[in-house]
Short mmCIF file of C-alpha atoms in Angstrom, two decimals:
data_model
loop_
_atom_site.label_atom_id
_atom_site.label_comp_id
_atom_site.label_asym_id
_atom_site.label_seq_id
_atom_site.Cartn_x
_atom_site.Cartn_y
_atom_site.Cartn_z
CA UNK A 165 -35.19 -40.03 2.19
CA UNK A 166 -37.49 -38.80 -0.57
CA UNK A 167 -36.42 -36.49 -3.13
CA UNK A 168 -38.68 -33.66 -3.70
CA UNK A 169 -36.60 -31.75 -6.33
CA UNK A 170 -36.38 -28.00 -6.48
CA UNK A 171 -37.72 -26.68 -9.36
CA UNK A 172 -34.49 -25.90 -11.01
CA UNK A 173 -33.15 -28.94 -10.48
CA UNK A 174 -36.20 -30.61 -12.16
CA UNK A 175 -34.96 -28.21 -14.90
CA UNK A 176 -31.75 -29.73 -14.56
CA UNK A 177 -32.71 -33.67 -14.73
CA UNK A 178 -34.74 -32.57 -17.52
CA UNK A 179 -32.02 -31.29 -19.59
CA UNK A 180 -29.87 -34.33 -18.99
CA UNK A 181 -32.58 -36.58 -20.20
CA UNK A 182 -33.43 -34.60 -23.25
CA UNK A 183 -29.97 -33.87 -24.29
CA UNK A 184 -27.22 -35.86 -25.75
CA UNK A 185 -24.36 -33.83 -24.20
CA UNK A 186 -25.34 -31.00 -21.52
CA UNK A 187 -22.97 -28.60 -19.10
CA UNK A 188 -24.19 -28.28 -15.84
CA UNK A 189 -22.04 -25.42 -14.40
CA UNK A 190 -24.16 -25.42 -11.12
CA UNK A 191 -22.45 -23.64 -7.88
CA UNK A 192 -21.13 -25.94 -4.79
CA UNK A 193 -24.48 -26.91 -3.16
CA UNK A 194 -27.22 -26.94 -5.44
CA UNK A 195 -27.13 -31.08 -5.82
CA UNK A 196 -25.74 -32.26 -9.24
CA UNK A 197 -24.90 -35.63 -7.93
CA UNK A 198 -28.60 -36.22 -7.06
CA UNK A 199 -29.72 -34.17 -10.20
CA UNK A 200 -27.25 -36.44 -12.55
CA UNK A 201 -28.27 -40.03 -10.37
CA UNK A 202 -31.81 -39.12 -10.64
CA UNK A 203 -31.75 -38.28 -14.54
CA UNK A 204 -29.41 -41.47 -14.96
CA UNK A 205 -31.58 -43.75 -13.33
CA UNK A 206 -34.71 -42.49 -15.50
CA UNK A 207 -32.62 -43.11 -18.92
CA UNK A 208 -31.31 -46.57 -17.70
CA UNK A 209 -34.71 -47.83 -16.22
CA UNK A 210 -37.85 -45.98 -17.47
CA UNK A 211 -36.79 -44.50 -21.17
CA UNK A 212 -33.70 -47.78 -21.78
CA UNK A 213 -31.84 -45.21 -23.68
CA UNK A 214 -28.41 -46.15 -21.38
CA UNK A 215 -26.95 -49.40 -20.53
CA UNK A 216 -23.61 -48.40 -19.32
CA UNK A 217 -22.70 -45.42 -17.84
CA UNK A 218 -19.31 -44.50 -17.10
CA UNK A 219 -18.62 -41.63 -14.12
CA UNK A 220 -15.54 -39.99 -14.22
CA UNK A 221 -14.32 -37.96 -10.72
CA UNK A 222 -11.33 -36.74 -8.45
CA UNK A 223 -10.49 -39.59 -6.38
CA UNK A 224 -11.82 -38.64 -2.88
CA UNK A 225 -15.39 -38.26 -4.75
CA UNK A 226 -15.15 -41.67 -6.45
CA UNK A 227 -14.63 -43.53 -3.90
CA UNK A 228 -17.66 -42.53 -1.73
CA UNK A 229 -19.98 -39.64 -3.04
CA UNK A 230 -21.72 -41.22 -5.78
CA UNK A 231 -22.55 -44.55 -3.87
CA UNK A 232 -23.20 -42.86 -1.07
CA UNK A 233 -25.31 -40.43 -2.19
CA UNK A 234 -27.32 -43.26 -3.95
CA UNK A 235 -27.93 -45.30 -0.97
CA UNK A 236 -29.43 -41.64 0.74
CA UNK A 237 -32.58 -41.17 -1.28
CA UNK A 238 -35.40 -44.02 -1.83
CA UNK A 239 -35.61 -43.81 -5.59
CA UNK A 240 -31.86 -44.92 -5.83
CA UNK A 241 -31.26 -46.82 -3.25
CA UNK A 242 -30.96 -49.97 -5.16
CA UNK A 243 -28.74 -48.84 -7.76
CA UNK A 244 -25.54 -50.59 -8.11
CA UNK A 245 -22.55 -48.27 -8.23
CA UNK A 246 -19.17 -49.55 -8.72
CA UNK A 247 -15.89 -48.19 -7.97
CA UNK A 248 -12.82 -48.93 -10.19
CA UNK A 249 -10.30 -47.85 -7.96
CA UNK A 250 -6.86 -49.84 -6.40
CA UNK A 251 -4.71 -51.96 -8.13
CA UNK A 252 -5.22 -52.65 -11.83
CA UNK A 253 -6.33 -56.25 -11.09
CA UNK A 254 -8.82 -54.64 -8.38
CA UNK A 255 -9.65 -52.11 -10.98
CA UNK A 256 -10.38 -55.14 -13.82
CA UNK A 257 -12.44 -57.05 -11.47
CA UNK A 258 -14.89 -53.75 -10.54
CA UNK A 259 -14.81 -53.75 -14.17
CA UNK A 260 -16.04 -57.74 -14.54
CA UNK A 261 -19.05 -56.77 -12.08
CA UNK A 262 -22.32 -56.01 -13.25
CA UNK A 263 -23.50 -52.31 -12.13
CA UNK A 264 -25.76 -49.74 -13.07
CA UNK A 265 -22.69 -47.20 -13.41
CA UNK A 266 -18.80 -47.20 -12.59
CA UNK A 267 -16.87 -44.61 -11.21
CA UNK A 268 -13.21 -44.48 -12.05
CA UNK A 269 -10.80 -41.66 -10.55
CA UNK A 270 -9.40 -39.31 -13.67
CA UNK A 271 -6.12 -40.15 -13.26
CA UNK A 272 -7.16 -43.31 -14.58
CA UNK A 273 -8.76 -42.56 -17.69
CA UNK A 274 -5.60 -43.01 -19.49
CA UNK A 275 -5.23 -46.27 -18.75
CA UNK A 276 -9.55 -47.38 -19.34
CA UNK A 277 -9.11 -45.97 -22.81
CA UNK A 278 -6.07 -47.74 -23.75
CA UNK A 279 -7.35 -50.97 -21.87
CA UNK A 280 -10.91 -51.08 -23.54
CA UNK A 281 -9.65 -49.50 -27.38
CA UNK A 282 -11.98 -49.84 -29.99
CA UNK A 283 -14.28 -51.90 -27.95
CA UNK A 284 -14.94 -48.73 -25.69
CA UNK A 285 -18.40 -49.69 -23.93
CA UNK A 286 -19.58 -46.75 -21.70
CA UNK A 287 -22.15 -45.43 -23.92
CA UNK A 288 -22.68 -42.43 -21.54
CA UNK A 289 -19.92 -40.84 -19.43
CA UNK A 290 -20.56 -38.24 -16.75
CA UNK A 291 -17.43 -35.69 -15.78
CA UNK A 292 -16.97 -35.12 -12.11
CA UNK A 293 -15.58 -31.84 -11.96
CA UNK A 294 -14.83 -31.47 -15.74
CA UNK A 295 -12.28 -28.54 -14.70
CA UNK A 296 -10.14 -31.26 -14.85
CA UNK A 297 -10.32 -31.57 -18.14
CA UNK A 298 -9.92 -28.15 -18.83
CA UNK A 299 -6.28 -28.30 -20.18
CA UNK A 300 -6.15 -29.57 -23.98
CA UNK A 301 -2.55 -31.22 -23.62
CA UNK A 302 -2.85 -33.64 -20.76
CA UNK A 303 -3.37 -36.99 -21.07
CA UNK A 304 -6.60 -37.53 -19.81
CA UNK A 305 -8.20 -35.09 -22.23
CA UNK A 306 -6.50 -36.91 -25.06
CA UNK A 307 -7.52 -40.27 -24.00
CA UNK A 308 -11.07 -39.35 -23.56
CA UNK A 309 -10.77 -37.32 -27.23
CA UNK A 310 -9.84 -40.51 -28.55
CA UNK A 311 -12.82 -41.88 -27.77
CA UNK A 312 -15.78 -39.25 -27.61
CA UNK A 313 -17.03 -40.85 -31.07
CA UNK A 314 -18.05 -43.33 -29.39
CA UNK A 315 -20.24 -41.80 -26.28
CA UNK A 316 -23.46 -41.50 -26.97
CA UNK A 317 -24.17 -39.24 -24.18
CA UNK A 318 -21.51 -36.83 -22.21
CA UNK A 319 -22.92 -34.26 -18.71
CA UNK A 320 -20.34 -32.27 -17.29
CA UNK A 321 -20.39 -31.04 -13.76
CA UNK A 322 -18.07 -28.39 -12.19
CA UNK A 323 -19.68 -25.15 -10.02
CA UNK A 324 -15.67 -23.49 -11.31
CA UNK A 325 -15.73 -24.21 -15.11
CA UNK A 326 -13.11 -21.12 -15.60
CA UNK A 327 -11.58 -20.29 -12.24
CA UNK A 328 -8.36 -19.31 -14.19
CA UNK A 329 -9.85 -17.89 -17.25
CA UNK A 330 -11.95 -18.24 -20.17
CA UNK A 331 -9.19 -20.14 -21.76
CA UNK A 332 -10.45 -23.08 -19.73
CA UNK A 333 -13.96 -23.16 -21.46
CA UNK A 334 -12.32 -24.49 -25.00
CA UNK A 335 -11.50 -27.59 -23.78
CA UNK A 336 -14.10 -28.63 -21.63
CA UNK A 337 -17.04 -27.62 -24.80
CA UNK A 338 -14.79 -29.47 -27.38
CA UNK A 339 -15.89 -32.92 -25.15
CA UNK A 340 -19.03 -31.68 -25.41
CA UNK A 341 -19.67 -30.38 -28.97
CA UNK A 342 -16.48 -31.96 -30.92
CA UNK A 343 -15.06 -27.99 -31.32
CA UNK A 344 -19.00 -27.07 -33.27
CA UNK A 345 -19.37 -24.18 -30.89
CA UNK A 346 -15.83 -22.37 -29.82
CA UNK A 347 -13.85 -24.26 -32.17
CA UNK A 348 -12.21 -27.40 -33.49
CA UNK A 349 -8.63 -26.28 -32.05
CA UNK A 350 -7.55 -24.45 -28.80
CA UNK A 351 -5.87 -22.42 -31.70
CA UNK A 352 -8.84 -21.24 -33.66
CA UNK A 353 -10.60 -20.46 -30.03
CA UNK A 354 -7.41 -17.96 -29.32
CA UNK A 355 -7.48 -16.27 -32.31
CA UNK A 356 -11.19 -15.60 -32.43
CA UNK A 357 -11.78 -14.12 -28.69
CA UNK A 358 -8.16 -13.44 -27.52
CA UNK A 359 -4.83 -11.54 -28.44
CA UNK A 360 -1.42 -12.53 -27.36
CA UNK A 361 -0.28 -11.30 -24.03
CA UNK A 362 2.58 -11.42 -21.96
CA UNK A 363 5.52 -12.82 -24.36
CA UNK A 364 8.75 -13.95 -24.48
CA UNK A 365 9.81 -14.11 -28.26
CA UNK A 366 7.89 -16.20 -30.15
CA UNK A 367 6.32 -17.74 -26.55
CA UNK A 368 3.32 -17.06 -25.75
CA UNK A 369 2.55 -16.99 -21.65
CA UNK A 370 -0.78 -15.48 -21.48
CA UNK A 371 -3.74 -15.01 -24.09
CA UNK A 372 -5.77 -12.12 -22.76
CA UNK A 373 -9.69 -11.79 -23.75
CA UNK A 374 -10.84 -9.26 -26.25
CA UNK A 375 -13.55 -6.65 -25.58
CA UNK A 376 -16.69 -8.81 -25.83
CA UNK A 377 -15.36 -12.22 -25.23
CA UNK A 378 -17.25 -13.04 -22.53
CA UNK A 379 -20.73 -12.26 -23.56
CA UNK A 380 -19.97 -13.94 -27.41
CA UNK A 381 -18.83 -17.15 -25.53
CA UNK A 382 -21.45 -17.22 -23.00
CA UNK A 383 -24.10 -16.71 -26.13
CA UNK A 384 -22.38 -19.45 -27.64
CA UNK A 385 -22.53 -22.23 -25.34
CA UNK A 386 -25.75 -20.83 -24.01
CA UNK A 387 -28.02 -23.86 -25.44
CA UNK A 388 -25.56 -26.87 -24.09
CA UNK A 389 -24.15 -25.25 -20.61
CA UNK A 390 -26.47 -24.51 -17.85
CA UNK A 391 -25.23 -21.79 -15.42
CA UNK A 392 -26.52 -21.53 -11.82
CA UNK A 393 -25.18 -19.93 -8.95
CA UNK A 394 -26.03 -21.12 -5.39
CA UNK A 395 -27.19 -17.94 -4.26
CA UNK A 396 -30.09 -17.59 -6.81
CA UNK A 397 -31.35 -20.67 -5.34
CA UNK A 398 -31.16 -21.83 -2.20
CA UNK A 399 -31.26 -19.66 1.24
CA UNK A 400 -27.85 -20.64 3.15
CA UNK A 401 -26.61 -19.81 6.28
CA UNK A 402 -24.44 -16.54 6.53
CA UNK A 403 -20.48 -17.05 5.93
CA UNK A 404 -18.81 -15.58 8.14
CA UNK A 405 -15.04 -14.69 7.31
CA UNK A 406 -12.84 -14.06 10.13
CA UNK A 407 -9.32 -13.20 9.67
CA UNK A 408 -6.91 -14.21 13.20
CA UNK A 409 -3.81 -11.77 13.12
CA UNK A 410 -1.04 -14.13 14.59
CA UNK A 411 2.18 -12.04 15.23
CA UNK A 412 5.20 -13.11 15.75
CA UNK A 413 7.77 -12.93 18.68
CA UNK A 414 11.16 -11.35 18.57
CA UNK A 415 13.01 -14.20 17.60
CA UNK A 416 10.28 -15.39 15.21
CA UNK A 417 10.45 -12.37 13.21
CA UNK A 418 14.16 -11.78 12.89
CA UNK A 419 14.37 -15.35 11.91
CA UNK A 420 11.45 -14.80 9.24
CA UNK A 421 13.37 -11.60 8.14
CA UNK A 422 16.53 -13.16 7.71
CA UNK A 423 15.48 -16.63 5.68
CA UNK A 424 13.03 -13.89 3.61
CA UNK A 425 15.62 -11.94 2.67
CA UNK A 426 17.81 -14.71 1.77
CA UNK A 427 15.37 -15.83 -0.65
CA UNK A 428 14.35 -12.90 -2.16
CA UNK A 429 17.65 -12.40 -3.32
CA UNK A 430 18.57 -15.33 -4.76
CA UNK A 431 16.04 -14.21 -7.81
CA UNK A 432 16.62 -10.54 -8.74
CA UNK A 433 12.96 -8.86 -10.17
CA UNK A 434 14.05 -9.63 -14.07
CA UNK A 435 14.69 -12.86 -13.46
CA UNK A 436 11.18 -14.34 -11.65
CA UNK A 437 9.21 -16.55 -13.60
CA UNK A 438 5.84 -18.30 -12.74
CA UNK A 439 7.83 -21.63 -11.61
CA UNK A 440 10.64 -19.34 -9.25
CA UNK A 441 7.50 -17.51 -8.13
CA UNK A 442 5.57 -20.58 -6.78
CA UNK A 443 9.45 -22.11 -4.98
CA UNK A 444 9.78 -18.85 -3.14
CA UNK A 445 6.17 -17.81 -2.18
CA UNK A 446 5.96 -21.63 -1.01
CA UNK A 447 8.60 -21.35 0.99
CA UNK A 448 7.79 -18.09 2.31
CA UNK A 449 4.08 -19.43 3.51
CA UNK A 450 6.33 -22.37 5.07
CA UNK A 451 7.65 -19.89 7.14
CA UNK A 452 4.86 -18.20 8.10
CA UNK A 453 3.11 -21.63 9.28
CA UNK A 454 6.44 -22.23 11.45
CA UNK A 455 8.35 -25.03 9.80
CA UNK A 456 10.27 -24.94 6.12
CA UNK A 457 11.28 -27.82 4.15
CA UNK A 458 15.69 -27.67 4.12
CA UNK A 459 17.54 -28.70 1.39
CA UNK A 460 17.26 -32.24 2.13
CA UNK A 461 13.61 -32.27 2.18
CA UNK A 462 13.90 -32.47 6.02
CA UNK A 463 11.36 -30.21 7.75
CA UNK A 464 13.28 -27.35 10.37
CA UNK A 465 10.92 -25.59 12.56
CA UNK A 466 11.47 -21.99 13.15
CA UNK A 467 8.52 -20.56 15.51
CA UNK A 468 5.46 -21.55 17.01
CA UNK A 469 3.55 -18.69 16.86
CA UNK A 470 0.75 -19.62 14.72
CA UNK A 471 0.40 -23.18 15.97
CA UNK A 472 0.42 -20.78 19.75
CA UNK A 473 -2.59 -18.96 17.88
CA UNK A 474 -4.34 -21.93 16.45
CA UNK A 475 -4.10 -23.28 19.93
CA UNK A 476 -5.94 -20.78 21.41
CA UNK A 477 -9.09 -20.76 18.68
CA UNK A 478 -9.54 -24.52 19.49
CA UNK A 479 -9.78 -23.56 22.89
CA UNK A 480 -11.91 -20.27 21.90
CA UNK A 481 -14.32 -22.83 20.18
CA UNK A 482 -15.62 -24.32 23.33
CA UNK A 483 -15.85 -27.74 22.04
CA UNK A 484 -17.43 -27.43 18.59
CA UNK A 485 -15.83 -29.47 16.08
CA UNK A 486 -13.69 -27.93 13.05
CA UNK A 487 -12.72 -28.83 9.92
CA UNK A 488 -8.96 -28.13 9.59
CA UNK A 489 -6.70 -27.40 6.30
CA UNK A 490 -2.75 -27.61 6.25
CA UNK A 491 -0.79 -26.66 2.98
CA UNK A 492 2.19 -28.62 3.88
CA UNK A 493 2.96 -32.23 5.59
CA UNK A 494 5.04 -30.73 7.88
CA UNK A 495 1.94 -28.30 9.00
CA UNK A 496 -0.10 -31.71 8.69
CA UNK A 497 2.66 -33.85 11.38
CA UNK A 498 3.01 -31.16 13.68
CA UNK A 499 -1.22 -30.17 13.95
CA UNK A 500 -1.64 -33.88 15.06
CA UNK A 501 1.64 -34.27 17.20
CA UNK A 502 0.15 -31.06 19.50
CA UNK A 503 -3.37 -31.90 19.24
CA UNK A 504 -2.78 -35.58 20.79
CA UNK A 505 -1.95 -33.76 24.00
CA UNK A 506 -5.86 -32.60 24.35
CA UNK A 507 -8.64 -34.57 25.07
CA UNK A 508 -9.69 -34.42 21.12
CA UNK A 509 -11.00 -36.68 18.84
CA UNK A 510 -8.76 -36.16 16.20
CA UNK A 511 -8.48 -37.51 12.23
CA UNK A 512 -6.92 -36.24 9.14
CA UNK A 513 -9.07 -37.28 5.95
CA UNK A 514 -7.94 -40.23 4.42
CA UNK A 515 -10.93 -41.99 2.90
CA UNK A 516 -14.92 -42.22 2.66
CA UNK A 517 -15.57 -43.76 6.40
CA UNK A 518 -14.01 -40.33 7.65
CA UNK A 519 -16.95 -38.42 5.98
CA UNK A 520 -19.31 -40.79 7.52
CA UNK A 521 -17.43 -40.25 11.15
CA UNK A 522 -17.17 -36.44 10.80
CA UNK A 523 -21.22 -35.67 9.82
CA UNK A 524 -21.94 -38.43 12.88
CA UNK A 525 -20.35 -36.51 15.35
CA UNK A 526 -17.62 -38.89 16.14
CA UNK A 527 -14.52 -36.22 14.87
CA UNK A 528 -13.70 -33.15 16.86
CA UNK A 529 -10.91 -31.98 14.60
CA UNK A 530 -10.91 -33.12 10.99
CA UNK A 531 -7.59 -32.07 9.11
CA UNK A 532 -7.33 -31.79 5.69
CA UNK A 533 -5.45 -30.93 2.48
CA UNK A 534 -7.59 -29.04 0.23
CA UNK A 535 -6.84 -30.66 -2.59
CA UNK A 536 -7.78 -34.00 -1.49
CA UNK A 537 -10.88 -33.27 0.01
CA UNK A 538 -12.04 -29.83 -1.77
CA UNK A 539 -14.84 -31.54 -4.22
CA UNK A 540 -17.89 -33.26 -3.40
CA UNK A 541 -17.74 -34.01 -0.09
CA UNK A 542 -20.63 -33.08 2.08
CA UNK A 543 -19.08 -32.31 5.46
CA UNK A 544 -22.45 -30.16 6.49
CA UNK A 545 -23.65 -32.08 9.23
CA UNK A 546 -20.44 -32.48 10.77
CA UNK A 547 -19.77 -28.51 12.33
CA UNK A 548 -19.67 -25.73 10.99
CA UNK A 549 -16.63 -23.93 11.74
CA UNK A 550 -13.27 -24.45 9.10
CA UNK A 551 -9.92 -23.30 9.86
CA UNK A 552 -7.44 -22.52 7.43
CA UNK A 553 -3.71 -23.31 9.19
CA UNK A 554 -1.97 -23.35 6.11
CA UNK A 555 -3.21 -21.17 2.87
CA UNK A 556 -3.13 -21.65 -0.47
CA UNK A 557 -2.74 -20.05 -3.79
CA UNK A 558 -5.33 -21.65 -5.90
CA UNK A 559 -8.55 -19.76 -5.62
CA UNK A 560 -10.48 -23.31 -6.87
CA UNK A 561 -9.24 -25.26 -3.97
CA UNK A 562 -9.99 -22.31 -1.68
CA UNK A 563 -13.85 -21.83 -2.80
CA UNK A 564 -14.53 -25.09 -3.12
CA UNK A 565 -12.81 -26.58 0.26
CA UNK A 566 -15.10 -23.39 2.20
CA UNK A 567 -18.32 -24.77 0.43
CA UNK A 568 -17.59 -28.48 2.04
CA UNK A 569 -19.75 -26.88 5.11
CA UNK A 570 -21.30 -24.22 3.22
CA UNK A 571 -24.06 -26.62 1.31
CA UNK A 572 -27.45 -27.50 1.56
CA UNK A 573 -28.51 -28.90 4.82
CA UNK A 574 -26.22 -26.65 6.73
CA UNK A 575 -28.08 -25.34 9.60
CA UNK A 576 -25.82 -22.88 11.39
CA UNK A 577 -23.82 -20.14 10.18
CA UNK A 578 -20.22 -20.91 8.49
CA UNK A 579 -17.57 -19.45 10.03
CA UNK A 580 -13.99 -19.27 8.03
CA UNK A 581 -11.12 -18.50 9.73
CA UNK A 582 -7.86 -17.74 8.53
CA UNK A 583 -4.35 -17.21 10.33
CA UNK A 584 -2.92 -15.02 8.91
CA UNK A 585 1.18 -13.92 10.03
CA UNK A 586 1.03 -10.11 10.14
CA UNK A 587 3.63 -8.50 7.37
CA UNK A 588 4.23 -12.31 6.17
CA UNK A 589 3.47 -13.72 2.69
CA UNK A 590 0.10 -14.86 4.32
CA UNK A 591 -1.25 -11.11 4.03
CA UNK A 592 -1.08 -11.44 0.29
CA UNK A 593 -2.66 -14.53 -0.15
CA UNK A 594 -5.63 -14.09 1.62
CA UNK A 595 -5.90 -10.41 -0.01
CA UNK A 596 -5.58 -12.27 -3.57
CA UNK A 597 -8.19 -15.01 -2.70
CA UNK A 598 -10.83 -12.56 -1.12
CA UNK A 599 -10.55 -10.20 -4.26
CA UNK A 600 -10.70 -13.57 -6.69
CA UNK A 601 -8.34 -11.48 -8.92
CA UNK A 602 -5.76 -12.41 -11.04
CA UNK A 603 -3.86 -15.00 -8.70
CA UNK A 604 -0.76 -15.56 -10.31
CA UNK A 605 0.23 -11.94 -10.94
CA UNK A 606 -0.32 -11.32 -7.15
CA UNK A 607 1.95 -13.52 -6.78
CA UNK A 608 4.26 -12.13 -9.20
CA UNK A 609 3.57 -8.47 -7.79
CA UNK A 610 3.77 -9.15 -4.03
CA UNK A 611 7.66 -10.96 -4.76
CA UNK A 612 8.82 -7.77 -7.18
CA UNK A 613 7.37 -5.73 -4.36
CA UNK A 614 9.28 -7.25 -1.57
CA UNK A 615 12.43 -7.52 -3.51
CA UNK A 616 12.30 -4.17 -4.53
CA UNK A 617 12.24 -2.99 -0.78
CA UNK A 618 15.26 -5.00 0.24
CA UNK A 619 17.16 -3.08 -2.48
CA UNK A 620 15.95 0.49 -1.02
#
């Protein structure tokens, strides 16, 4: 294929290639692999301002995206890419071959830093989703801190630099800008565009922004971030939300009742804390699926009422092919144990040749964990239908697992659906995720709420 880039992302390559370090906080769909290959291959071959670039991505993405997305359009196609994945000596030997770039999974950043040491050698390192380097105290921030000095040139990509706050930002800039623009310390960004909020003592839980914030932060960064949302851009298919009501039977719902109650009263409303929150709601979306984890890890199934309902929408669909996500394993096990009975072509994503399989048409049902497949995958070609079994909490994983069919090239409407257990802890979730509020005091709201029923 040729690339013909869009305007703004000529704008894009441009800033890349005229800029030592550079944000690009473009929405899901507007092409910053190509954008970041294309500007990478001009500074390595036409301007020899890079000789070895490093990229840095969730692990799903490095394995396959980047080369894959190479080998698509003419200009790249004979760029070596080079995964440093597997085993550490797998990982030394990708290391020992020559490439035009390596990609490395983050969790393994740790261990490149403290392997290489002072003889660092990626003079230009390109973050994947740099949302995962949003918090300052984990260990892959701190490796790479250690040795920033020593990168020439830094691009950040993420469409959701903030989905939980501004807080997020700090981290993410220091990488780029050493602290020049929000900071040198996490510390100093607090006390200049937030006040304490919720407390315990001398802890600190929550930092809320003040009046302003956003607009001095934004004005800020403005020169080194470039913000672009999808819809300002590109003309995309319709999404098309639709919410199944799955209700359940007699015995479903006293048995629901009874293990809810039992639950909510093992934590009394004073007592719930963010950690207590996530056990119990987790368990309570457990139930609503059909299965719960016992105390022995040992899955129990109580109903089939929404597997009964997901059933029927496989059947509703006629033979178009649907991307599937489960929240649980147990979800996961019992989606392929029912679907073997059909005459389905049926996969749960595992690695790269699945992508390839699913936008070929050789995958009728494709299930998947958000989390493992909820960046950079383009799934477009494949159908354009996605089911939610199983929902989750984390707004990120939710937006960006949607926009896996939602992207450029998709040629039909998207059509979400969600199951959704009628007076179950499903209701809430999907209410908290389609108002993108504050997730995690829905969560704490929706448990006071139900707790303070059971005592009235």
């Amino acid at each position: 294929m040729i690339f013909n880039p869009y305007p703004y992302q000529q704008y894009c390559i441009d800033c890349i290639i005229y800029n030592k370090a550079v944000g690009l906080f473009l929405d899901m769909g507007l092409g910053k692999t190509i954008i970041t290959l294309t500007a990478l291959f001009e500074l390595r071959y036409n301007r020899w301002e890079v000789t070895k670039p490093l990229i840095i991505a969730p692990k799903k993405v490095a394995e396959a995206t980047w080369s894959t997305e190479a080998k698509k359009w003419r200009h790249l196609k004979m760029m070596r890419i080079v995964t440093v994945l597997g085993t550490e000596k797998q990982r030394l030997q990708a290391l020992a071959t020559p490439a035009d770039a390596y990609v490395i999974n983050r969790e393994n950043v740790q261990w490149l830093v403290e392997y290489f040491k002072n003889s660092w050698p990626f003079d230009m390192v390109i973050l994947d989703e740099s949302s995962s380097f949003k918090n300052a105290s984990s260990k892959r921030f701190k490796a790479l801190k250690l040795v920033r000095s020593r990168i020439k040139r830094i691009v950040e990509l993420t469409g959701t630099p903030s989905s939980n706050g501004l807080e997020d930002l700090w981290a993410q800039i220091y990488l780029l800008d050493g602290g020049a623009r929000l900071g040198k310390t996490l510390g100093a960004y607090r006390d200049k565009y937030f006040v304490p909020g919720k407390r315990n003592q001398t802890i600190i839980y929550k930092y809320t922004p003040k009046d302003g914030s956003f607009e001095m932060i934004k004005q800020a960064i403005s020169d080194i971030c470039i913000s672009m949302k999808a819809s300002d851009y590109l003309t995309l298919p319709d999404v098309i939300h639709n919410t199944i009501p799955v209700t359940l039977d007699v015995s479903a719902k006293k048995s629901y009742t009874q293990l809810e109650t039992e639950l909510l009263l093992q934590v009394e409303e004073n007592t719930i804390t963010a950690q207590s929150a996530g056990v119990l709601t987790g368990k309570l979306l457990q139930l609503c699926n059909g299965t719960i984890y016992d105390e022995s890890k040992k899955p129990v199934k109580v109903h089939n009422c929404k597997l009964e309902a997901f059933l029927e929408l496989i059947e509703q669909l006629n033979g178009q092919h649907a991307l599937v996500f489960y929240n649980f394993q147990h979800d996961r096990d019992r989606l392929v144990e029912i679907l073997a009975k059909y005459n389905l072509r049926v996969r749960v994503y595992s690695q790269a040749k699945d992508e390839i399989d699913w936008n070929n048409g050789e995958i009728d049902i494709l299930l998947a964990h958000p989390a493992s497949c909820g960046y950079g995958l383009n799934l477009q070609q494949g159908g354009h239908h996605a089911i939610w079994f199983g929902l989750t909490w984390s707004l990120e994983q939710y937006e960006q697992a949607n926009k896996r069919l939602h992207r450029q090239g998709q040629e039909y409407p998207v059509v979400i659906h969600h199951l959704v257990v009628q007076g179950g802890m499903d209701e809430t979730v999907i209410e908290a995720l389609q108002n993108k509020g504050d997730i995690q005091n829905a969560l704490m709201d929706a448990l006071k709420v139900r707790i303070n029923k059971l005592h009235n």
